[in-house]
Amino acid sequence: MAESNLQTNTFRVISNYLNTNVLVKMKGNRKVKGVLTSFDQHLNLILDKAEEVGENSSKPIGLVLLRGDNVIAISPVG
Amino acid sequence: MAESNLQTNTFRVISNYLNTNVLVKMKGNRKVKGVLTSFDQHLNLILDKAEEVGENSSKPIGLVLLRGDNVIAISPVG
Amino acid sequence: MAESNLQTNTFRVISNYLNTNVLVKMKGNRKVKGVLTSFDQHLNLILDKAEEVGENSSKPIGLVLLRGDNVIAISPVG
Amino acid sequence: MAESNLQTNTFRVISNYLNTNVLVKMKGNRKVKGVLTSFDQHLNLILDKAEEVGENSSKPIGLVLLRGDNVIAISPVG
Amino acid sequence: MAESNLQTNTFRVISNYLNTNVLVKMKGNRKVKGVLTSFDQHLNLILDKAEEVGENSSKPIGLVLLRGDNVIAISPVG
Amino acid sequence: MAESNLQTNTFRVISNYLNTNVLVKMKGNRKVKGVLTSFDQHLNLILDKAEEVGENSSKPIGLVLLRGDNVIAISPVG
Amino acid sequence: MAESNLQTNTFRVISNYLNTNVLVKMKGNRKVKGVLTSFDQHLNLILDKAEEVGENSSKPIGLVLLRGDNVIAISPVG
């Protein structure tokens, strides 16, 4: 099983998230929700129509690039 | 013993976990349980039917990508 | 999907920010606003007419290079 | 002395640990004991019949993959 | 847009700072001011006639090499 | 001065420590003393007859592999 | 300006420090002074006749290898 194949596995799954709503958990207890429009192999993410998700409310932040090394988890939002 | 062989060793073991339930311990005292559907050489993981495991209860989070550098340990769940 | 293509995806989006106002959230609760004049693949950023954005006020800092590994998020400013 | 030779030096020693009991000290004051069945050049480790070693007691965790960048020290257990 | 071109973009801007006074913000709330005489692609910096800038006073430290991964921001000093 | 030559410089010095007693200072205020039997380019170290050095006493730990990225300083012990 | 040239710039300056007294500031508020006898591209340093510099006193530590990623700043000592 070549390394490049392994890498492709995960990225093929993320590709399925493209243009759908995702929830991104980041370091420092930050959560951001938005439409995943782009990503790269460092898991740098571009979210559109994004909002920072707080305990009780959300704050719209529009288009945002999230640097991959702050990302902990990415989930599709139903 | 070539580097590429070494790498293959560990990955061959993880491959045995594919499509089975695993428990992932992450930095920041987070635990996630789910069906391992994909991984890559950074230990980025895709879990399906995942749930965040708390002290007394679990919270379903569905499909989730966990970024490898937050992963501490991965165990199969009996 | 080749790695180099993935990388290009994200960078093409950042390129759209060039010469426009962006807000950069950095580690340590720092925010910097300014005109994005340059960036590289580490997300090192050059902002012109930059200002450090505080709770109640902003402090002008002129031209500034921000080292990419301190960057958490980049958003265009409307 | 070529880099690849240097790398080989350390790994040859770890290879001697294979299929024997080792104690792994990890970041965050965690200790795990088990039979080393596999490792790679990042010091990702696979331990079988593993147990998390606490102050006064141990908790069996079966087969476990430990991500290398959390490893501080590895010792054979007599 | 090739990676090497991207890298060049940022470095071309830093090159404009050479032999001029810059203020470097570093991790751990440290600030150093001095004449930028050299830098490399890790943002390792050599400052001459440097001084550590404190709240109320500055302490001269002469020539200094600052390791890039502690650098947060670099600004020209008017 | 080529990079590979630079690397060699430091490693040639460490090679002089081989089979002698060294004191290793590690992150988290840990000190380990032992006979350096092997190292690699990440500064992964193998110490034999090692002991963890505390304030007032030392605890023998036998053979140990120390992961390089936890190493702060290595000194020969007289 | 090629990357390798950039790297060379900084290293040429450090080379001037060879066989002279330098003060090294390290993470965790540690300072070490000594004769720089060797370095490599990770800024791993070998200091001879080194001493750990405290608030009020210094402690001789002889020959020491300092791992580069703990280094914050290097200055020549007059």
PDB file of C-alpha atoms in Angstrom, chain E residues 17-24 31-38 45-53 61-64 66 74-77:
ATOM      1  CA  TYR E  17      13.744  45.451   4.739  1.00  0.00           C
ATOM      2  CA  LEU E  18      17.449  44.519   4.498  1.00  0.00           C
ATOM      3  CA  ASN E  19      19.746  47.083   6.129  1.00  0.00           C
ATOM      4  CA  THR E  20      16.824  48.959   7.622  1.00  0.00           C
ATOM      5  CA  ASN E  21      15.392  48.998  11.132  1.00  0.00           C
ATOM      6  CA  VAL E  22      12.756  46.377  11.854  1.00  0.00           C
ATOM      7  CA  LEU E  23      10.672  45.449  14.882  1.00  0.00           C
ATOM      8  CA  VAL E  24      10.311  41.711  15.446  1.00  0.00           C
ATOM      9  CA  LYS E  31      10.090  42.239  21.046  1.00  0.00           C
ATOM     10  CA  VAL E  32      13.443  42.874  19.400  1.00  0.00           C
ATOM     11  CA  LYS E  33      14.371  45.904  17.290  1.00  0.00           C
ATOM     12  CA  GLY E  34      17.416  46.192  15.052  1.00  0.00           C
ATOM     13  CA  VAL E  35      18.914  46.452  11.584  1.00  0.00           C
ATOM     14  CA  LEU E  36      17.960  43.402   9.505  1.00  0.00           C
ATOM     15  CA  THR E  37      21.194  42.195   7.956  1.00  0.00           C
ATOM     16  CA  SER E  38      20.235  38.686   6.895  1.00  0.00           C
ATOM     17  CA  LEU E  45      16.838  36.608  11.166  1.00  0.00           C
ATOM     18  CA  ILE E  46      20.107  38.376  11.869  1.00  0.00           C
ATOM     19  CA  LEU E  47      19.664  41.783  13.471  1.00  0.00           C
ATOM     20  CA  ASP E  48      22.523  44.172  14.080  1.00  0.00           C
ATOM     21  CA  LYS E  49      22.522  46.961  16.683  1.00  0.00           C
ATOM     22  CA  ALA E  50      19.625  45.081  18.219  1.00  0.00           C
ATOM     23  CA  GLU E  51      17.813  45.922  21.426  1.00  0.00           C
ATOM     24  CA  GLU E  52      15.245  44.026  23.391  1.00  0.00           C
ATOM     25  CA  VAL E  53      12.244  46.289  23.680  1.00  0.00           C
ATOM     26  CA  ILE E  61      22.022  43.233  22.736  1.00  0.00           C
ATOM     27  CA  GLY E  62      24.214  44.041  19.735  1.00  0.00           C
ATOM     28  CA  LEU E  63      24.250  41.451  16.973  1.00  0.00           C
ATOM     29  CA  VAL E  64      21.677  38.686  17.366  1.00  0.00           C
ATOM     30  CA  LEU E  66      16.670  35.060  16.042  1.00  0.00           C
ATOM     31  CA  ILE E  74       8.175  41.644  11.375  1.00  0.00           C
ATOM     32  CA  SER E  75       7.544  45.341  10.695  1.00  0.00           C
ATOM     33  CA  PRO E  76       9.769  48.103   9.345  1.00  0.00           C
ATOM     34  CA  VAL E  77      10.432  50.837  11.914  1.00  0.00           C
TER      35      VAL E  77
END
